[in-house]
Amino acid sequence: MSILAALQAKVDAVDSDTSMSEILKLMYTVKDHPYKSVYDSAGVMPLDSASIGSIRYADNRNAMYMLVGIDSGWKLIDSDASTTAPVVFTIQGSSFGYIAGNHPGYGNTIDKWSFTSDGNASDVGDLNVGKRANSGGSSSTHGYASGGDTPTLTNTTEKISFASDGNASTTSMTLTVARRYANSESVGNGTHMYVHGGAVPGESNVIEKASLAAETAFTDVGDLTTPDYYVAGHSSSTHGYRSGGNPGVTGVVIDKYSFASDGNATDVGDLDAGATGAVSGQSSTTHGYNVGGVDNSSGPQTISTKISKFPFASDTNATVSANQPFPAQLQSGSQSTTHGYSVGGAPNGNQIQKFPFASDDNSSDVGDLQINRGSRNATAQV
């Protein structure tokens, strides 16, 4: 092991049981090596997902700090107070899924269902404005609902607190253009959320993002390979994905775009033959999934029962992995750490379906939403 690697191992092992003398030794060693950053104060240290879990030296305090999370900020390391374990954001939730808005109609209901036990969803609050066909987003503390149809197209974003049930609150995170039927699923990396595609009212190819910490307006950061609506959304740890779309346009495409740098998406594959659009999207840590949709592989369009998946590690087409017990289209997608969820849709607008990530097994009906949602609406998870 190199000297620097050994030092890093000691730094990573610092906790509430580490002696002050050992911490002081590490502080001064770190200060003398350029591979660790030294700052005038903790207030000017970077707040980004790449820095979570890292340690920085503050000259004004003669002390070291650890970034435990974007919202929690930099915490002083000393022997008298323990340091909370770093919060690493993942798009998978562990407790609850959320869906907001509804179609048919322009509803404002926010439903929440449990990931830890099967059962019906509960009504936990309202959006400020009744809407449908809006886009979802998730941070570690809030869910987001952007755009949609009120019935006038809107570019506003509301946020839902994960800490307590209640009505949504307004934000300044306006979309660059009013749209509906963009990704209803959350796409993002914990620092930014993304919205792609949609109807404006014609098909859009825009990819836009907004800062979750600042909650400022979205910015246009690139284009999908083809403009489309009814698009699904997925997230790996490094990229956002668009899959499917309107069966009458280009619905088979799988695109990906980078979280690390702004730019256009690239076409990395196609949905399985037949599942051409109006699918829901889910994300495990290794794969993107699609459920249901429209199948036109053998003549007239029919509604599909298929569950398909594609790997994040390589650019390739999706393959059919399982089925849901009934045909459905325009469902909304969400995910826990262990299962994908497909909720609402047509014609069974109130059902909550889940399928396992660990095996290619069929989905099962585990509960009902409080109201029917016959088309895609914003989802989030925590």
CSV table of C-alpha atoms in Angstrom, one decimal:
chain,number,residue,atom,x,y,z
A,1,MET,CA,0.0,0.0,0.0
A,2,SER,CA,1.3,3.5,-0.9
A,3,ILE,CA,1.8,6.2,1.8
A,4,LEU,CA,-1.0,8.2,0.4
A,5,ALA,CA,-3.3,5.2,0.3
A,6,ALA,CA,-2.5,4.3,3.9
A,7,LEU,CA,-3.2,7.9,5.0
A,8,GLN,CA,-6.5,7.9,3.1
A,9,ALA,CA,-7.4,4.7,4.9
A,10,LYS,CA,-6.8,6.3,8.3
A,11,VAL,CA,-8.8,9.4,7.3
A,12,ASP,CA,-11.7,7.2,6.2
A,13,ALA,CA,-11.7,5.4,9.5
A,14,VAL,CA,-12.1,8.5,11.7
A,15,ASP,CA,-15.2,8.2,13.9
A,16,SER,CA,-16.4,9.3,17.4
A,17,ASP,CA,-13.9,6.9,19.1
A,18,THR,CA,-10.9,8.4,17.4
A,19,SER,CA,-8.7,10.3,19.8
A,20,MET,CA,-8.1,14.0,19.5
A,21,SER,CA,-4.3,13.4,19.2
A,22,GLU,CA,-4.8,11.1,16.3
A,23,ILE,CA,-7.2,13.5,14.6
A,24,LEU,CA,-4.7,16.3,15.1
A,25,LYS,CA,-2.0,14.2,13.5
A,26,LEU,CA,-4.2,13.5,10.5
A,27,MET,CA,-5.2,17.2,10.2
A,28,TYR,CA,-1.6,18.3,9.9
A,29,THR,CA,-0.6,15.4,7.6
A,30,VAL,CA,-3.5,16.2,5.3
A,31,LYS,CA,-2.7,19.9,5.3
A,32,ASP,CA,0.8,19.1,4.1
A,33,HIS,CA,-0.3,17.0,1.1
A,34,PRO,CA,-1.9,18.6,-2.0
A,35,TYR,CA,-4.1,15.6,-2.7
A,36,LYS,CA,-6.4,16.9,0.1
A,37,SER,CA,-8.0,20.3,-0.3
A,38,VAL,CA,-7.3,23.1,2.2
A,39,TYR,CA,-9.9,25.9,2.5
A,40,ASP,CA,-10.0,29.2,4.4
A,41,SER,CA,-13.2,28.1,6.1
A,42,ALA,CA,-16.0,25.4,6.0
A,43,GLY,CA,-18.3,28.0,4.4
A,44,VAL,CA,-16.4,28.0,1.1
A,45,MET,CA,-16.1,24.2,0.8
A,46,PRO,CA,-17.9,22.6,-2.2
A,47,LEU,CA,-21.4,21.2,-1.8
A,48,ASP,CA,-21.7,18.5,-4.5
A,49,SER,CA,-22.5,14.8,-4.6
A,50,ALA,CA,-18.9,13.9,-5.6
A,51,SER,CA,-17.6,15.4,-2.3
A,52,ILE,CA,-20.0,13.5,0.0
A,53,GLY,CA,-18.0,11.4,2.4
A,54,SER,CA,-14.8,13.4,1.8
A,55,ILE,CA,-12.7,15.3,4.3
A,56,ARG,CA,-11.4,18.9,3.9
A,57,TYR,CA,-9.2,21.1,6.1
A,58,ALA,CA,-10.4,24.5,7.3
A,59,ASP,CA,-7.5,26.9,8.1
A,60,ASN,CA,-9.5,29.3,10.2
A,61,ARG,CA,-10.5,26.6,12.6
A,62,ASN,CA,-7.4,24.5,12.3
A,63,ALA,CA,-9.8,21.6,11.9
A,64,MET,CA,-11.1,19.0,9.6
A,65,TYR,CA,-14.7,18.6,8.2
A,66,MET,CA,-16.6,15.8,6.5
A,67,LEU,CA,-19.4,16.5,4.0
A,68,VAL,CA,-22.3,14.2,5.3
A,69,GLY,CA,-24.9,15.3,2.7
A,70,ILE,CA,-25.9,18.1,0.4
A,71,ASP,CA,-28.6,19.3,2.8
A,72,SER,CA,-26.7,18.6,6.0
A,73,GLY,CA,-23.5,20.3,4.9
A,74,TRP,CA,-19.9,20.0,6.3
A,75,LYS,CA,-19.6,18.7,9.8
A,76,LEU,CA,-16.7,19.3,12.2
A,77,ILE,CA,-14.8,16.1,13.1
A,78,ASP,CA,-13.7,16.0,16.7
A,79,SER,CA,-13.5,13.4,19.5
A,80,ASP,CA,-16.4,14.9,21.4
A,81,ALA,CA,-19.1,14.5,18.8
A,82,SER,CA,-19.8,11.7,16.4
A,83,THR,CA,-20.1,12.3,12.7
A,84,THR,CA,-23.2,11.1,10.9
A,85,ALA,CA,-22.5,8.6,8.2
A,86,PRO,CA,-22.4,10.2,4.8
A,87,VAL,CA,-25.8,10.3,3.0
A,88,VAL,CA,-25.3,8.8,-0.5
A,89,PHE,CA,-28.3,9.6,-2.7
A,90,THR,CA,-29.8,6.8,-4.8
A,91,ILE,CA,-32.9,7.0,-7.0
A,92,GLN,CA,-34.2,3.9,-5.2
A,93,GLY,CA,-36.3,4.5,-2.1
A,94,SER,CA,-36.5,2.4,1.0
A,95,SER,CA,-39.7,3.6,2.7
A,96,PHE,CA,-42.4,5.0,0.5
A,97,GLY,CA,-43.5,5.8,-3.1
A,98,TYR,CA,-45.6,8.8,-4.0
A,99,ILE,CA,-47.8,9.9,-7.0
A,100,ALA,CA,-49.3,13.3,-7.5
A,101,GLY,CA,-52.0,14.6,-9.8
A,102,ASN,CA,-54.5,12.5,-11.7
A,103,HIS,CA,-56.1,11.7,-15.1
A,104,PRO,CA,-58.9,11.6,-16.1
A,105,GLY,CA,-59.7,15.1,-14.8
A,106,TYR,CA,-57.2,17.5,-13.2
A,107,GLY,CA,-56.8,16.3,-9.7
A,108,ASN,CA,-54.5,17.5,-6.9
A,109,THR,CA,-54.4,14.4,-4.8
A,110,ILE,CA,-51.0,13.1,-3.4
A,111,ASP,CA,-51.0,9.4,-2.7
A,112,LYS,CA,-48.3,7.5,-0.7
A,113,TRP,CA,-47.8,3.8,-0.4
A,114,SER,CA,-45.4,1.7,1.6
A,115,PHE,CA,-42.3,-0.2,0.3
A,116,THR,CA,-42.0,-2.2,3.4
A,117,SER,CA,-45.5,-3.7,3.5
A,118,ASP,CA,-48.1,-4.4,0.8
A,119,GLY,CA,-51.3,-2.5,1.0
A,120,ASN,CA,-53.4,0.4,-0.3
A,121,ALA,CA,-52.0,3.9,-0.7
A,122,SER,CA,-53.1,6.8,1.6
A,123,ASP,CA,-54.1,10.3,0.6
A,124,VAL,CA,-51.4,12.5,2.4
A,125,GLY,CA,-52.0,15.9,0.9
A,126,ASP,CA,-52.8,18.0,-2.2
A,127,LEU,CA,-51.0,19.8,-4.9
A,128,ASN,CA,-51.6,23.6,-5.1
A,129,VAL,CA,-53.2,23.2,-8.6
A,130,GLY,CA,-55.1,20.2,-10.0
A,131,LYS,CA,-53.1,18.8,-12.9
A,132,ARG,CA,-52.3,15.6,-14.9
A,133,ALA,CA,-49.5,14.3,-17.0
A,134,ASN,CA,-46.8,16.0,-14.9
A,135,SER,CA,-43.2,15.0,-14.3
A,136,GLY,CA,-41.6,13.6,-11.1
A,137,GLY,CA,-38.4,14.2,-9.2
A,138,SER,CA,-36.8,13.1,-6.0
A,139,SER,CA,-34.2,14.5,-3.6
A,140,SER,CA,-33.3,12.9,-0.2
A,141,THR,CA,-35.9,15.1,1.5
A,142,HIS,CA,-38.6,16.0,-1.1
A,143,GLY,CA,-40.6,14.8,-4.1
A,144,TYR,CA,-41.3,17.1,-7.0
A,145,ALA,CA,-44.1,17.6,-9.5
A,146,SER,CA,-43.2,19.6,-12.6
A,147,GLY,CA,-45.2,20.8,-15.6
A,148,GLY,CA,-48.4,19.1,-16.6
A,149,ASP,CA,-51.8,20.0,-17.9
A,150,THR,CA,-54.2,22.1,-15.7
A,151,PRO,CA,-55.8,21.9,-18.5
A,152,THR,CA,-53.5,24.8,-19.7
A,153,LEU,CA,-49.9,23.6,-20.0
A,154,THR,CA,-47.8,24.7,-17.1
A,155,ASN,CA,-44.1,25.1,-16.3
A,156,THR,CA,-44.3,25.3,-12.5
A,157,THR,CA,-42.9,22.9,-10.0
A,158,GLU,CA,-44.3,22.0,-6.6
A,159,LYS,CA,-42.5,20.0,-3.9
A,160,ILE,CA,-43.7,17.4,-1.4
A,161,SER,CA,-42.1,16.9,2.0
A,162,PHE,CA,-41.0,13.4,2.8
A,163,ALA,CA,-40.6,14.2,6.5
A,164,SER,CA,-44.3,14.9,7.2
A,165,ASP,CA,-47.5,14.4,5.3
A,166,GLY,CA,-49.2,17.6,4.0
A,167,ASN,CA,-49.9,19.7,1.0
A,168,ALA,CA,-47.2,20.6,-1.6
A,169,SER,CA,-45.4,23.9,-1.6
A,170,THR,CA,-44.4,26.1,-4.5
A,171,THR,CA,-40.9,26.5,-5.7
A,172,SER,CA,-39.0,28.7,-8.2
A,173,MET,CA,-38.0,25.7,-10.3
A,174,THR,CA,-39.9,26.7,-13.5
A,175,LEU,CA,-39.3,24.5,-16.6
A,176,THR,CA,-37.8,26.2,-19.7
A,177,VAL,CA,-41.1,25.5,-21.5
A,178,ALA,CA,-44.5,24.4,-20.3
A,179,ARG,CA,-45.0,20.7,-21.1
A,180,ARG,CA,-46.9,17.5,-20.3
A,181,TYR,CA,-46.2,13.8,-20.8
A,182,ALA,CA,-42.5,14.1,-20.2
A,183,ASN,CA,-40.9,11.6,-17.8
A,184,SER,CA,-43.3,11.0,-14.9
A,185,GLU,CA,-40.5,9.0,-13.1
A,186,SER,CA,-37.7,10.7,-11.1
A,187,VAL,CA,-34.5,11.2,-13.0
A,188,GLY,CA,-31.5,12.7,-11.2
A,189,ASN,CA,-28.4,12.2,-9.0
A,190,GLY,CA,-29.3,13.9,-5.8
A,191,THR,CA,-27.9,17.3,-6.7
A,192,HIS,CA,-30.0,17.9,-9.8
A,193,MET,CA,-33.3,16.6,-11.2
A,194,TYR,CA,-34.0,16.2,-14.9
A,195,VAL,CA,-37.0,16.5,-17.2
A,196,HIS,CA,-36.9,15.2,-20.8
A,197,GLY,CA,-39.2,15.1,-23.8
A,198,GLY,CA,-42.9,15.7,-23.5
A,199,ALA,CA,-45.6,17.5,-25.4
A,200,VAL,CA,-45.4,21.4,-25.8
A,201,PRO,CA,-48.0,20.6,-27.3
A,202,GLY,CA,-46.0,19.1,-30.2
A,203,GLU,CA,-43.2,16.6,-29.4
A,204,SER,CA,-40.2,18.0,-27.6
A,205,ASN,CA,-36.6,16.7,-27.5
A,206,VAL,CA,-35.4,19.1,-24.7
A,207,ILE,CA,-33.4,17.8,-21.7
A,208,GLU,CA,-33.4,20.2,-18.8
A,209,LYS,CA,-32.2,20.2,-15.2
A,210,ALA,CA,-32.6,22.1,-12.0
A,211,SER,CA,-30.5,22.3,-8.8
A,212,LEU,CA,-32.2,20.7,-5.9
A,213,ALA,CA,-30.2,22.7,-3.3
A,214,ALA,CA,-30.9,26.1,-4.9
A,215,GLU,CA,-34.3,25.3,-6.3
A,216,THR,CA,-33.8,27.7,-9.2
A,217,ALA,CA,-35.3,27.6,-12.6
A,218,PHE,CA,-34.5,24.7,-15.0
A,219,THR,CA,-31.9,25.2,-17.7
A,220,ASP,CA,-31.8,23.5,-21.2
A,221,VAL,CA,-28.8,21.2,-21.2
A,222,GLY,CA,-29.2,19.1,-24.3
A,223,ASP,CA,-31.5,17.2,-26.6
A,224,LEU,CA,-32.9,13.7,-26.9
A,225,THR,CA,-32.0,11.9,-30.2
A,226,THR,CA,-35.7,12.2,-31.2
A,227,PRO,CA,-38.5,14.4,-30.0
A,228,ASP,CA,-41.3,12.5,-28.3
A,229,TYR,CA,-43.9,12.4,-25.5
A,230,TYR,CA,-45.2,9.5,-23.2
A,231,VAL,CA,-41.5,9.0,-22.5
A,232,ALA,CA,-40.3,7.0,-19.5
A,233,GLY,CA,-37.3,8.0,-17.3
A,234,HIS,CA,-34.5,6.0,-15.6
A,235,SER,CA,-31.4,6.8,-13.5
A,236,SER,CA,-28.1,5.0,-13.1
A,237,SER,CA,-25.5,6.5,-10.8
A,238,THR,CA,-24.0,8.4,-13.7
A,239,HIS,CA,-26.6,8.8,-16.4
A,240,GLY,CA,-30.2,9.6,-17.1
A,241,TYR,CA,-32.2,7.5,-19.5
A,242,ARG,CA,-35.2,8.0,-21.7
A,243,SER,CA,-37.1,5.0,-23.0
A,244,GLY,CA,-40.1,4.6,-25.3
A,245,GLY,CA,-42.6,7.4,-26.2
A,246,ASN,CA,-45.7,7.8,-28.3
A,247,PRO,CA,-46.3,4.6,-30.2
A,248,GLY,CA,-47.3,6.7,-33.2
A,249,VAL,CA,-43.9,8.6,-33.3
A,250,THR,CA,-40.6,6.8,-32.4
A,251,GLY,CA,-41.5,4.9,-29.2
A,252,VAL,CA,-38.8,2.2,-29.3
A,253,VAL,CA,-35.8,4.4,-28.5
A,254,ILE,CA,-33.5,4.1,-25.4
A,255,ASP,CA,-31.4,7.3,-25.0
A,256,LYS,CA,-28.9,8.1,-22.3
A,257,TYR,CA,-27.3,11.4,-21.2
A,258,SER,CA,-24.5,12.2,-18.7
A,259,PHE,CA,-25.1,13.7,-15.2
A,260,ALA,CA,-21.4,14.8,-15.1
A,261,SER,CA,-21.5,17.1,-18.1
A,262,ASP,CA,-24.3,18.8,-20.0
A,263,GLY,CA,-24.9,17.6,-23.6
A,264,ASN,CA,-27.1,15.7,-26.0
A,265,ALA,CA,-28.3,12.2,-25.4
A,266,THR,CA,-27.0,9.2,-27.4
A,267,ASP,CA,-29.2,6.3,-28.8
A,268,VAL,CA,-28.0,3.2,-26.9
A,269,GLY,CA,-30.6,0.7,-27.8
A,270,ASP,CA,-34.3,-0.1,-28.4
A,271,LEU,CA,-37.1,-1.5,-26.4
A,272,ASP,CA,-38.0,-5.1,-27.0
A,273,ALA,CA,-39.8,-5.9,-30.2
A,274,GLY,CA,-43.4,-5.0,-29.8
A,275,ALA,CA,-43.3,-2.8,-26.6
A,276,THR,CA,-43.0,0.4,-28.6
A,277,GLY,CA,-44.4,3.1,-26.3
A,278,ALA,CA,-46.5,4.4,-23.4
A,279,VAL,CA,-44.5,2.3,-21.0
A,280,SER,CA,-43.7,3.0,-17.3
A,281,GLY,CA,-40.1,3.2,-16.2
A,282,GLN,CA,-38.2,1.8,-13.2
A,283,SER,CA,-34.6,1.7,-12.1
A,284,SER,CA,-32.6,-0.8,-10.1
A,285,THR,CA,-28.9,-0.1,-9.4
A,286,THR,CA,-28.0,-2.1,-12.5
A,287,HIS,CA,-30.9,-2.0,-15.0
A,288,GLY,CA,-33.6,0.1,-16.4
A,289,TYR,CA,-37.1,-1.6,-16.6
A,290,ASN,CA,-40.2,-0.9,-18.6
A,291,VAL,CA,-43.7,-2.2,-17.9
A,292,GLY,CA,-46.8,-2.5,-20.2
A,293,GLY,CA,-47.2,-0.1,-23.0
A,294,VAL,CA,-48.5,-0.6,-26.6
A,295,ASP,CA,-47.5,-3.6,-28.7
A,296,ASN,CA,-47.8,-3.3,-32.5
A,297,SER,CA,-45.3,-6.1,-33.4
A,298,SER,CA,-48.0,-8.2,-35.2
A,299,GLY,CA,-50.5,-5.9,-36.8
A,300,PRO,CA,-53.0,-3.6,-35.0
A,301,GLN,CA,-51.9,-2.1,-31.7
A,302,THR,CA,-52.6,-4.0,-28.6
A,303,ILE,CA,-51.9,-3.2,-24.9
A,304,SER,CA,-49.0,-5.2,-23.5
A,305,THR,CA,-48.3,-7.2,-20.3
A,306,LYS,CA,-44.6,-7.3,-20.8
A,307,ILE,CA,-41.9,-6.3,-18.3
A,308,SER,CA,-38.5,-5.7,-20.1
A,309,LYS,CA,-35.1,-4.6,-18.9
A,310,PHE,CA,-31.8,-3.2,-20.2
A,311,PRO,CA,-28.4,-3.0,-18.5
A,312,PHE,CA,-26.8,0.3,-17.5
A,313,ALA,CA,-23.3,-1.3,-17.8
A,314,SER,CA,-23.5,-1.7,-21.6
A,315,ASP,CA,-25.4,-0.1,-24.4
A,316,THR,CA,-27.8,-2.7,-25.7
A,317,ASN,CA,-31.4,-3.4,-26.5
A,318,ALA,CA,-34.0,-4.3,-23.8
A,319,THR,CA,-35.1,-7.9,-23.4
A,320,VAL,CA,-38.4,-9.3,-22.0
A,321,SER,CA,-37.9,-10.5,-18.5
A,322,ALA,CA,-41.4,-11.1,-17.1
A,323,ASN,CA,-45.0,-10.0,-17.3
A,324,GLN,CA,-47.7,-8.3,-15.3
A,325,PRO,CA,-51.0,-10.1,-14.8
A,326,PHE,CA,-53.0,-7.7,-17.0
A,327,PRO,CA,-52.4,-5.5,-20.1
A,328,ALA,CA,-51.9,-1.8,-19.3
A,329,GLN,CA,-50.4,1.3,-20.8
A,330,LEU,CA,-49.5,4.8,-19.5
A,331,GLN,CA,-48.7,3.5,-16.0
A,332,SER,CA,-46.3,5.5,-13.8
A,333,GLY,CA,-43.1,4.0,-12.5
A,334,SER,CA,-41.3,4.1,-9.1
A,335,GLN,CA,-38.8,1.8,-7.3
A,336,SER,CA,-37.6,0.7,-3.9
A,337,THR,CA,-34.2,-0.9,-3.3
A,338,THR,CA,-35.6,-4.3,-4.1
A,339,HIS,CA,-38.7,-3.9,-6.3
A,340,GLY,CA,-40.0,-2.0,-9.3
A,341,TYR,CA,-43.5,-0.5,-9.0
A,342,SER,CA,-45.9,0.3,-11.8
A,343,VAL,CA,-49.0,2.2,-10.7
A,344,GLY,CA,-52.2,3.5,-12.2
A,345,GLY,CA,-52.5,3.5,-16.0
A,346,ALA,CA,-55.3,2.3,-18.3
A,347,PRO,CA,-57.5,0.4,-18.0
A,348,ASN,CA,-56.8,-0.5,-14.3
A,349,GLY,CA,-56.2,3.0,-13.1
A,350,ASN,CA,-56.0,2.4,-9.3
A,351,GLN,CA,-53.7,-0.7,-9.0
A,352,ILE,CA,-50.2,-0.8,-7.5
A,353,GLN,CA,-48.1,-3.5,-9.1
A,354,LYS,CA,-44.6,-4.6,-7.9
A,355,PHE,CA,-42.0,-7.0,-9.3
A,356,PRO,CA,-38.6,-8.1,-7.9
A,357,PHE,CA,-35.2,-6.9,-9.1
A,358,ALA,CA,-33.4,-9.9,-7.8
A,359,SER,CA,-35.2,-12.4,-10.2
A,360,ASP,CA,-37.1,-12.2,-13.4
A,361,ASP,CA,-40.5,-12.9,-11.9
A,362,ASN,CA,-43.9,-11.5,-12.8
A,363,SER,CA,-45.4,-8.6,-11.0
A,364,SER,CA,-48.2,-8.9,-8.5
A,365,ASP,CA,-51.0,-6.7,-7.4
A,366,VAL,CA,-50.2,-5.4,-3.9
A,367,GLY,CA,-52.7,-2.6,-3.3
A,368,ASP,CA,-54.8,0.2,-4.7
A,369,LEU,CA,-54.3,4.0,-5.1
A,370,GLN,CA,-56.8,6.2,-3.4
A,371,ILE,CA,-58.1,7.4,-6.8
A,372,ASN,CA,-57.9,6.2,-10.4
A,373,ARG,CA,-55.1,7.5,-12.5
A,374,GLY,CA,-55.6,6.5,-16.1
A,375,SER,CA,-52.5,8.1,-17.4
A,376,ARG,CA,-48.9,9.1,-16.4
A,377,ASN,CA,-48.4,11.4,-13.4
A,378,ALA,CA,-45.4,12.5,-11.3
A,379,THR,CA,-43.9,9.9,-9.0
A,380,ALA,CA,-41.2,10.1,-6.3
A,381,GLN,CA,-39.7,7.8,-3.6
A,382,VAL,CA,-37.8,8.0,-0.4
